[in-house]
Coordinates of C-alpha atoms in Angstrom, one line a residue:
X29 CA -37.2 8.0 -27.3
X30 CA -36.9 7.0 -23.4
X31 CA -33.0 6.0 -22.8
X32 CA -32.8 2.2 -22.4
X33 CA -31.0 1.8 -18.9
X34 CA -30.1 -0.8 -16.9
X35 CA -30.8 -2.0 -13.4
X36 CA -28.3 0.9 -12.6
X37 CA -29.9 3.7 -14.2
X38 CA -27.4 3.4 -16.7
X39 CA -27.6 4.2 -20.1
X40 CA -26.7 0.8 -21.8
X41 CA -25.8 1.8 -25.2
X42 CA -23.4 4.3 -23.4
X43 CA -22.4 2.4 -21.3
X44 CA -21.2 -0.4 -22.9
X45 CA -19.2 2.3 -25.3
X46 CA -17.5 3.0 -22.5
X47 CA -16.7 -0.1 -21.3
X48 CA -15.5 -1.0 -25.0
X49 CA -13.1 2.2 -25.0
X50 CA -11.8 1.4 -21.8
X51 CA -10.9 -2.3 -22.7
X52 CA -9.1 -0.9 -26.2
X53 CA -7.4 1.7 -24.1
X54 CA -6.1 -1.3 -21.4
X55 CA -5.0 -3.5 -23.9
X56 CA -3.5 -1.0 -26.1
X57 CA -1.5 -0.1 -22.5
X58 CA -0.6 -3.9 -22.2
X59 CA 0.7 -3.8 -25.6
X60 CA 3.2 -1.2 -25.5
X61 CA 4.4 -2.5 -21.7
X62 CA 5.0 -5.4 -23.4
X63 CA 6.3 -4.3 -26.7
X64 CA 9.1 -2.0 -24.1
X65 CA 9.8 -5.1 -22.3
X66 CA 10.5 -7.2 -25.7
X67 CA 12.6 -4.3 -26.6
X68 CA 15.1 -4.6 -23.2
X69 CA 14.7 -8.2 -22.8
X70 CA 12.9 -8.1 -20.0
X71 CA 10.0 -10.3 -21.4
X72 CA 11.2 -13.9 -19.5
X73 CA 11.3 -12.6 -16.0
X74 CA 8.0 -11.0 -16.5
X75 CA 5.1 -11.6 -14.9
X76 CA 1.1 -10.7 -15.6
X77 CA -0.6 -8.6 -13.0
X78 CA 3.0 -7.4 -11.5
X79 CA 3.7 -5.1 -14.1
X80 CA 2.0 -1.4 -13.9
X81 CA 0.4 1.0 -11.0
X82 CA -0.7 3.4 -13.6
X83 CA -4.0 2.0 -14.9
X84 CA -6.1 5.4 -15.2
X85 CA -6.5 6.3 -18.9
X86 CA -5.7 9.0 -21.1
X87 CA -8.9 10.9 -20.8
X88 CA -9.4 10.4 -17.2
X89 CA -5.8 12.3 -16.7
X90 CA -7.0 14.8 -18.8
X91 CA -10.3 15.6 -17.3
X92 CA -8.3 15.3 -13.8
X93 CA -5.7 17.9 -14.7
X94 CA -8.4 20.2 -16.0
X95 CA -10.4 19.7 -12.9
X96 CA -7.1 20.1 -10.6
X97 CA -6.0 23.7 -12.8
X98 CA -9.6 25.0 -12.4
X99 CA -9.2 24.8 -8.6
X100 CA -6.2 26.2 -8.1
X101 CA -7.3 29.4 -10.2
X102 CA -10.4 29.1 -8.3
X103 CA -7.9 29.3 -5.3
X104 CA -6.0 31.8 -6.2
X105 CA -8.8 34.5 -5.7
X106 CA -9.7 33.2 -2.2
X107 CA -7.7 36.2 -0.2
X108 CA -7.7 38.7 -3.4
X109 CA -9.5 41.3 -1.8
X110 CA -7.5 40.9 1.6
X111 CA -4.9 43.0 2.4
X112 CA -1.4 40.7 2.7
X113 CA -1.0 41.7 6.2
X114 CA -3.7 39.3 7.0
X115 CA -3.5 36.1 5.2
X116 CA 0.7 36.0 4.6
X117 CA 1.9 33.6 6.8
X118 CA 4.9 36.1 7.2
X119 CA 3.4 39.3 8.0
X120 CA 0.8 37.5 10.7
X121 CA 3.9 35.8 12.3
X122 CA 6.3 38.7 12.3
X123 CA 3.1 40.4 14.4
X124 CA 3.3 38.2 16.5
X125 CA 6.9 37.4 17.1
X126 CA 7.0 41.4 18.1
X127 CA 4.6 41.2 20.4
X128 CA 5.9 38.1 21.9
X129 CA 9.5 39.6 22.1
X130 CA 8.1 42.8 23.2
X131 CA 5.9 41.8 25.8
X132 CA 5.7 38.5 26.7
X133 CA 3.9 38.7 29.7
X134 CA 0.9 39.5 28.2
X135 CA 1.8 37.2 25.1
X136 CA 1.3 34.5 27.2
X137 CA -1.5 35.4 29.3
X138 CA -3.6 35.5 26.1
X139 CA -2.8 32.0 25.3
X140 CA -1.6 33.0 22.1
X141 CA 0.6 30.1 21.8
X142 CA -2.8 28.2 21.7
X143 CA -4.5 30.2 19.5
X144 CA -2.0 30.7 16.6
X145 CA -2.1 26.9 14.7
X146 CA -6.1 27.5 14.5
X147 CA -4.9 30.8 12.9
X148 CA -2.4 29.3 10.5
X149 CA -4.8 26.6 10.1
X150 CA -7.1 27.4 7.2
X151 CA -3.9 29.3 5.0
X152 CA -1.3 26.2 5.4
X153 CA -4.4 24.4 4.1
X154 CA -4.7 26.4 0.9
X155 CA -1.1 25.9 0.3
X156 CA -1.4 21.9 0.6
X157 CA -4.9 21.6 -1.4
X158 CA -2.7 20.2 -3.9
X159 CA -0.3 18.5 -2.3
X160 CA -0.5 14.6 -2.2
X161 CA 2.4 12.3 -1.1
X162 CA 1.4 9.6 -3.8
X163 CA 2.8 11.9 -6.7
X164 CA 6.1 11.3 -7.5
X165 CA 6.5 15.0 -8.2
X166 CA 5.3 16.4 -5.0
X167 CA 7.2 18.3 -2.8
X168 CA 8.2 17.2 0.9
X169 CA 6.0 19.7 3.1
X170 CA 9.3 20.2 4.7
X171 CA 10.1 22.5 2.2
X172 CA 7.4 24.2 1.6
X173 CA 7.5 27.6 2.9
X174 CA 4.9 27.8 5.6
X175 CA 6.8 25.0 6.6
X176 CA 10.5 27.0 6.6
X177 CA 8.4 30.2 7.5
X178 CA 7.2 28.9 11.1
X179 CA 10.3 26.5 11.6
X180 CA 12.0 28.4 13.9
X181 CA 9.2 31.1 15.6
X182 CA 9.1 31.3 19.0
X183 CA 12.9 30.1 18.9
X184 CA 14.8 33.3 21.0
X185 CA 18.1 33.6 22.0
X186 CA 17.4 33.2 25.5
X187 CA 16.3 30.1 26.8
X188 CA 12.4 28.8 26.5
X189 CA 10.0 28.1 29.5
X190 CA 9.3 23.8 29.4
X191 CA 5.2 25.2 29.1
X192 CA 6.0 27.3 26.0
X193 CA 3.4 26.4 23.8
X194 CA 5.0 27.9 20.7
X195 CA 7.1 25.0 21.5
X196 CA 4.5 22.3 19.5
X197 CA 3.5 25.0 17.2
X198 CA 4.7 22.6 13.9
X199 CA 3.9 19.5 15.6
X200 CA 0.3 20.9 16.4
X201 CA 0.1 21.9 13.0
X202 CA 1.2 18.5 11.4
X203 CA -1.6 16.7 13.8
X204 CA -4.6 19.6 12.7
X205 CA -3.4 19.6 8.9
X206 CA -1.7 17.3 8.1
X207 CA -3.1 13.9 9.6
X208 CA -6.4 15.0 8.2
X209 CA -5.2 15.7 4.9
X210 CA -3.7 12.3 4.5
X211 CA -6.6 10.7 6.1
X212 CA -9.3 11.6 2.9
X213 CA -6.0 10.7 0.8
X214 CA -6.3 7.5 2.1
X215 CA -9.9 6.9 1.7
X216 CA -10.4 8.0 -1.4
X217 CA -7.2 8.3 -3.6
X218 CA -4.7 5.9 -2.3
X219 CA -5.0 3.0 -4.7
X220 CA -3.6 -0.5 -2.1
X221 CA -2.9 -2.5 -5.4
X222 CA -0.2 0.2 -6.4
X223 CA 3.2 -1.0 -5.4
X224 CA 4.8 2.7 -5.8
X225 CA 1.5 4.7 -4.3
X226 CA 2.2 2.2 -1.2
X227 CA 5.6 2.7 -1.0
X228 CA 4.9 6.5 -1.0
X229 CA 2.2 6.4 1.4
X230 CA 3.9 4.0 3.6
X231 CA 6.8 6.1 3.7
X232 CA 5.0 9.5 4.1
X233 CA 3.7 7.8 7.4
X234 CA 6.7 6.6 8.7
X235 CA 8.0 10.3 8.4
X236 CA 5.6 11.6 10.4
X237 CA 5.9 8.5 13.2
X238 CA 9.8 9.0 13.7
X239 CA 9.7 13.1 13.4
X240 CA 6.7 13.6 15.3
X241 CA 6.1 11.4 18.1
X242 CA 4.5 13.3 20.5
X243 CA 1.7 13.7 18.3
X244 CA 1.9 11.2 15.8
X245 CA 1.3 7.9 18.1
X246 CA -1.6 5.4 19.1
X247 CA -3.2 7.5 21.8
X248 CA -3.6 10.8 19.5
X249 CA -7.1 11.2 17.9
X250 CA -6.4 12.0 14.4
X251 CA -3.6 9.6 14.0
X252 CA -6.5 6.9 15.2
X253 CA -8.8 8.2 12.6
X254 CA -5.7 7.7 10.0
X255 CA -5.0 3.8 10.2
X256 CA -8.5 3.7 10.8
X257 CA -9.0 5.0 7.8
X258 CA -6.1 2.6 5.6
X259 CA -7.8 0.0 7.7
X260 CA -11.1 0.8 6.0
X261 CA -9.4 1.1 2.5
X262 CA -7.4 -2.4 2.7
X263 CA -10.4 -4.0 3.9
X264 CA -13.2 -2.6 0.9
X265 CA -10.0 -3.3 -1.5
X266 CA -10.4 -7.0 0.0
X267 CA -13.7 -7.0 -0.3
X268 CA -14.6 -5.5 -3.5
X269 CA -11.4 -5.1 -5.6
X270 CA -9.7 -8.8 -5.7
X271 CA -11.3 -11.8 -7.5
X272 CA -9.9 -15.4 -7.9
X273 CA -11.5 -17.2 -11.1
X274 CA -12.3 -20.8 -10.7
X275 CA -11.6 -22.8 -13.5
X276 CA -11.4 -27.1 -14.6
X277 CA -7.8 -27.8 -14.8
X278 CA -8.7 -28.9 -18.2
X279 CA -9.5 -25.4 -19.2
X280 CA -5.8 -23.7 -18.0
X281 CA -4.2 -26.9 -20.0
X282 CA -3.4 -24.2 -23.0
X283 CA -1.3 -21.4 -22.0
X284 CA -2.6 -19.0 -24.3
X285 CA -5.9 -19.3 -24.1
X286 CA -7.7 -16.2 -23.1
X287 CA -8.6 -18.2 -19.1
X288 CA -5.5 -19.3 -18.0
X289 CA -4.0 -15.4 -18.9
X290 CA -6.6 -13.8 -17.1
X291 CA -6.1 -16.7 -13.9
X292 CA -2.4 -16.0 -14.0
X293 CA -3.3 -12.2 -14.1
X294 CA -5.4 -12.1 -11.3
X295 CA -2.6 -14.3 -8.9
X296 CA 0.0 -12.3 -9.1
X297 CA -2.1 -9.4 -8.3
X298 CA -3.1 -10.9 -5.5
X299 CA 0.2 -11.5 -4.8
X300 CA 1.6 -7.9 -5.8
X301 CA -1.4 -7.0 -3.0
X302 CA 0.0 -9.3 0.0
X303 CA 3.4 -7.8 -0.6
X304 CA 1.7 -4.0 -0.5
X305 CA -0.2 -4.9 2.4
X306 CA 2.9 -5.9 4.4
X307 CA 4.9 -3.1 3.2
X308 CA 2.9 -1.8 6.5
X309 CA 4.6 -3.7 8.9
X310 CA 6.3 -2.0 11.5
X311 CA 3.2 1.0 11.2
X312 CA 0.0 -1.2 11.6
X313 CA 0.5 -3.9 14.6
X314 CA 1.0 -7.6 13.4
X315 CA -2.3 -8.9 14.3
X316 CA -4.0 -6.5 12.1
X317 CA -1.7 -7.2 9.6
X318 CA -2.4 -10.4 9.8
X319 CA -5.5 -10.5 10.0
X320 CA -5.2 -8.6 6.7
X321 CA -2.7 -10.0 4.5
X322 CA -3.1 -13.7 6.1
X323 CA -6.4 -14.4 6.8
X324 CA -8.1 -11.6 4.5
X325 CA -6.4 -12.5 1.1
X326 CA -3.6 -15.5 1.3
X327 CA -6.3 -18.0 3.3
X328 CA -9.2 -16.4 0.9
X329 CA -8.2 -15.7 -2.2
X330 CA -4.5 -16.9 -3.1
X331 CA -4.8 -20.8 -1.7
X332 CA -7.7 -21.1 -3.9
X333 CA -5.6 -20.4 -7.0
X334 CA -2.8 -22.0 -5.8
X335 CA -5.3 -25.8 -6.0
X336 CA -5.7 -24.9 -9.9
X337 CA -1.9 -24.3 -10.9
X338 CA 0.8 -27.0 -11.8
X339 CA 2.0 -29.0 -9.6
X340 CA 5.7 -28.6 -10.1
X341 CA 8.0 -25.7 -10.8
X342 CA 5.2 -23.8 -11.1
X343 CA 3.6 -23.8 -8.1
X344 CA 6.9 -24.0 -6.1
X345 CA 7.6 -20.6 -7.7
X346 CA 4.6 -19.0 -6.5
X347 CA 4.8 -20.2 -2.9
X348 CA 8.3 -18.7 -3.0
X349 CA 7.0 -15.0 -4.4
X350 CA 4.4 -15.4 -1.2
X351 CA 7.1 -16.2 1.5
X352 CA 9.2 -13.2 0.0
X353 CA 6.6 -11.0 1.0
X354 CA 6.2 -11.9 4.5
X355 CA 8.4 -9.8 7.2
X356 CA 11.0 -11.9 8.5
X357 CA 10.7 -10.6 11.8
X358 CA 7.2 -12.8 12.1
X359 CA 9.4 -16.0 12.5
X360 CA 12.6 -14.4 14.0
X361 CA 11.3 -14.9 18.0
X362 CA 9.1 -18.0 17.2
X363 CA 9.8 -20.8 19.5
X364 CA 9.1 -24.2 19.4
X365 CA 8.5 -26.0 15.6
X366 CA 5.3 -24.9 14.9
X367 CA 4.8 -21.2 12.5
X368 CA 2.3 -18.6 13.3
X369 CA -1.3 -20.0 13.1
X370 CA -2.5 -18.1 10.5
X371 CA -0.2 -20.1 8.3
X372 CA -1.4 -23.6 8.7
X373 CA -3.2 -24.0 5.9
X374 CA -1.0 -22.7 3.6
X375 CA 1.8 -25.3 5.3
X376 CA -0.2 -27.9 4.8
X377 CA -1.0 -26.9 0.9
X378 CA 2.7 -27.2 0.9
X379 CA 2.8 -30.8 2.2
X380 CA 0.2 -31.6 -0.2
X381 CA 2.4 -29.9 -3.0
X382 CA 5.4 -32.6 -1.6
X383 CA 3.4 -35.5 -1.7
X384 CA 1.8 -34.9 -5.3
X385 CA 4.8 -34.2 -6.5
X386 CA 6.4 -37.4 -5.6
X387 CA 3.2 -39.4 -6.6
X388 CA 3.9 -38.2 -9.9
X389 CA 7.0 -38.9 -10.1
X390 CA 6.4 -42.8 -9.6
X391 CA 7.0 -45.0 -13.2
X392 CA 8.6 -41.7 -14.3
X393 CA 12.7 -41.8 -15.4
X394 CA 15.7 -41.1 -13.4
X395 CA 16.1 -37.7 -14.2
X396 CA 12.0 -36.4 -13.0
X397 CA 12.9 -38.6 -10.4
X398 CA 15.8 -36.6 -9.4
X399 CA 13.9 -33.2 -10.4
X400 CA 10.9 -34.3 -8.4
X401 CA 13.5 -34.8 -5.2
X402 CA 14.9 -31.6 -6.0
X403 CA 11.5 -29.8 -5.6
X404 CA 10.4 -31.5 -2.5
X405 CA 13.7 -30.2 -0.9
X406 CA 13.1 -27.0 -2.1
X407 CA 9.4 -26.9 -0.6
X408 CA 11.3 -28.4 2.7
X409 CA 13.5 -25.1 2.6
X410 CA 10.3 -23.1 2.1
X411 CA 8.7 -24.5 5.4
X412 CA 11.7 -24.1 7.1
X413 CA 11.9 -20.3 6.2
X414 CA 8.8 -19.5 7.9
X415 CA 9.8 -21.5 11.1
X416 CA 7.5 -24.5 10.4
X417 CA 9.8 -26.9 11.5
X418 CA 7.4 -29.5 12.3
X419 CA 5.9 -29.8 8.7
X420 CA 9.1 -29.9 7.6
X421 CA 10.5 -32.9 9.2
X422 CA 7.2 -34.5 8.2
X423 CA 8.1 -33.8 4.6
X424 CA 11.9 -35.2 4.7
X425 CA 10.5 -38.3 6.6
X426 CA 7.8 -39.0 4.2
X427 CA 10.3 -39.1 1.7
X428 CA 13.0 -40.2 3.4
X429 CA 15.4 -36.4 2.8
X430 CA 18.3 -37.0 4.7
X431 CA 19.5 -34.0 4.6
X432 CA 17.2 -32.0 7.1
X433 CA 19.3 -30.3 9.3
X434 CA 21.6 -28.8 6.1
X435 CA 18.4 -27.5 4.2
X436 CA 16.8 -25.9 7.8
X437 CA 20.2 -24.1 8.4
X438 CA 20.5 -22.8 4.8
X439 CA 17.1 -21.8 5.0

């Protein structure tokens, strides 16, 4: 019989086995993330979609690890019927250090300095095929030994001409190797909704911007094509990766039904994404990153959730989660009482919030009267934080907050 497949080309009895062992293999992941956090009462501060980076399953870290151990034998017989003298990194640079200490004249009239990271290219490459920053287990390439190995060659006990080109022999070899290794990490392993993958990469980067500036910096090629490349990723993570669900209120009224779990779920992914995306700040220039995290996924995505949660505690605790994740250097140099444009909409959600707050707080008793005065203040304290002072004094004069200049200043 012909396979029954979909619009796809998919097999659909197949497929949807597949889908069915993934979901069992997801929620049996939830279930013991949430049995562990039961276990160290952790359960109360928890929230859904915050919770794990690791969402690959069993089998697909099995086939990987077979995949990755059946290259590197693969790898191993690369140089197995070279002689050592010509693919160890030592014996080629111990060559060369004697004919540079020998005769450095004609050293350097062969432009050997200009030659040798092309030579050392294609072996330091075998010895990172490997290597990926967003392991928690791999090693700095610092301390690898190609890395130790070439540390110090060229380096003589007499002084070095300023045109040595054995100078930038590491540097040269972190822009040719290097860059371009984290570049296809980026587009096609670097997962943006993992907090500790960020946080890896992110810091991998940084590395490389403060310990090699000459080469690592806006105007060098293959550094462009690397935030071009996280660009890319962020942007088809955007595009393809997050999804608000739009529900009746009426339908998130019960708190265990199956849509308001999976609403909740989505938000604070989106929100565990904003704070990843920012986690770039101080790498990627603010305009990006606001075009980005502002404009790409608060104005887009997290507003619209934010019009189907309660108005309340609720939704006060959410716009403080989003504040926390924006740099606090956006607002530091701000002048005027206005916040950064991008922001607008989500200051005037926040008026909004104050206003249908206190509506509903009309008729009610003394104490959600009290509470209800208690949350605009604290959404007052919010605006001031990211310097939107003027929707803040719209706020405390709409409902008649005395205590302006106290909440701003303990902002």
């Amino acid at each position: 019989m012909a396979p029954n497949l979909d619009s796809f080309g998919r097999d659909r009895v197949l497929y949807q086995e597949q889908v069915k062992r993934r979901t069992a293999e997801r929620e049996a992941r939830r279930a013991r993330r949430r049995q562990a956090r039961e276990q160290t009462g952790k359960m109360a501060d928890h929230l859904e979609g915050l919770s794990s980076d690791d969402e690959e399953t069993s089998t697909d870290i099995t086939n990987f690890n077979m995949e990755r151990d059946r290259i590197l034998k693969e790898s191993s017989k690369v140089f197995e019927d070279v002689l050592e003298s010509f693919y160890s990194i030592d014996c080629i640079k111990s060559q060369f250090e004697a004919w540079r200490s020998k005769y450095f004249a004609s050293y350097k009239d062969a432009y050997i300095g200009l030659c040798l990271p092309k030579l050392f290219n294609p072996l330091i490459r075998l010895q990172l095929l490997i290597w990926t920053p967003l392991e928690g287990k791999c090693r700095d390439f610092e301390t690898m030994l190609w890395f130790e190995s070439l540390l110090f060659y060229g380096c003589e006990e007499q002084e070095q001409e300023k045109d040595d080109a054995d100078i930038s022999l590491l540097p040269t070899i972190v822009e040719r190797v290097v860059l371009p290794k984290l570049t296809v990490i980026s587009e096609n392993i670097w997962d943006p909704f993992s907090t500790t993958q960020t946080s890896r990469m992110v810091a991998i980067v940084q590395k490389l911007v403060d310990g090699y500036p000459s080469v690592v910096n806006a105007e060098n090629k293959n550094t462009q094509m690397l935030l071009k490349a996280l660009l890319l990723r962020m942007r088809r993570t955007l595009d393809d990766d997050v999804f608000m669900p739009l529900y009746p209120k009426n339908i998130l009224e019960n708190k265990n039904s199956g849509p308001y779990l999976f609403f909740q779920r989505q938000f604070w992914s989106s929100v565990k994404l904003l704070g990843n995306f920012l986690q770039w700040y101080g790498i990627l220039s603010n305009k990006t990153l606001q075009e980005l995290s502002i404009d790409g996924l608060l104005n887009r995505y997290i507003l619209m959730a934010f019009q189907n949660s309660e108005y309340g505690d609720d939704s006060i605790k959410k716009a403080q989660s989003v504040i926390a994740c924006f740099p606090k250097q956006w607002f530091a140099n701000l002048k005027g009482d206005k916040t950064i444009s991008q922001l607008e909409n989500f200051c005037r959600y926040l008026v909004h919030l104050a206003d249908t707050i206190y509506r509903n707080s009309i008729g009610c008793s003394d104490v959600e009267k009290r509470n209800a005065r208690e949350q605009i203040k604290q959404i007052i304290k919010l605006l001031a934080s990211i310097r939107a002072l003027d929707h803040a004094m719209t706020v405390a004069n709409d409902h008649n907050v005395k205590e302006l200049k106290i909440l701003i200043e303990g902002k």
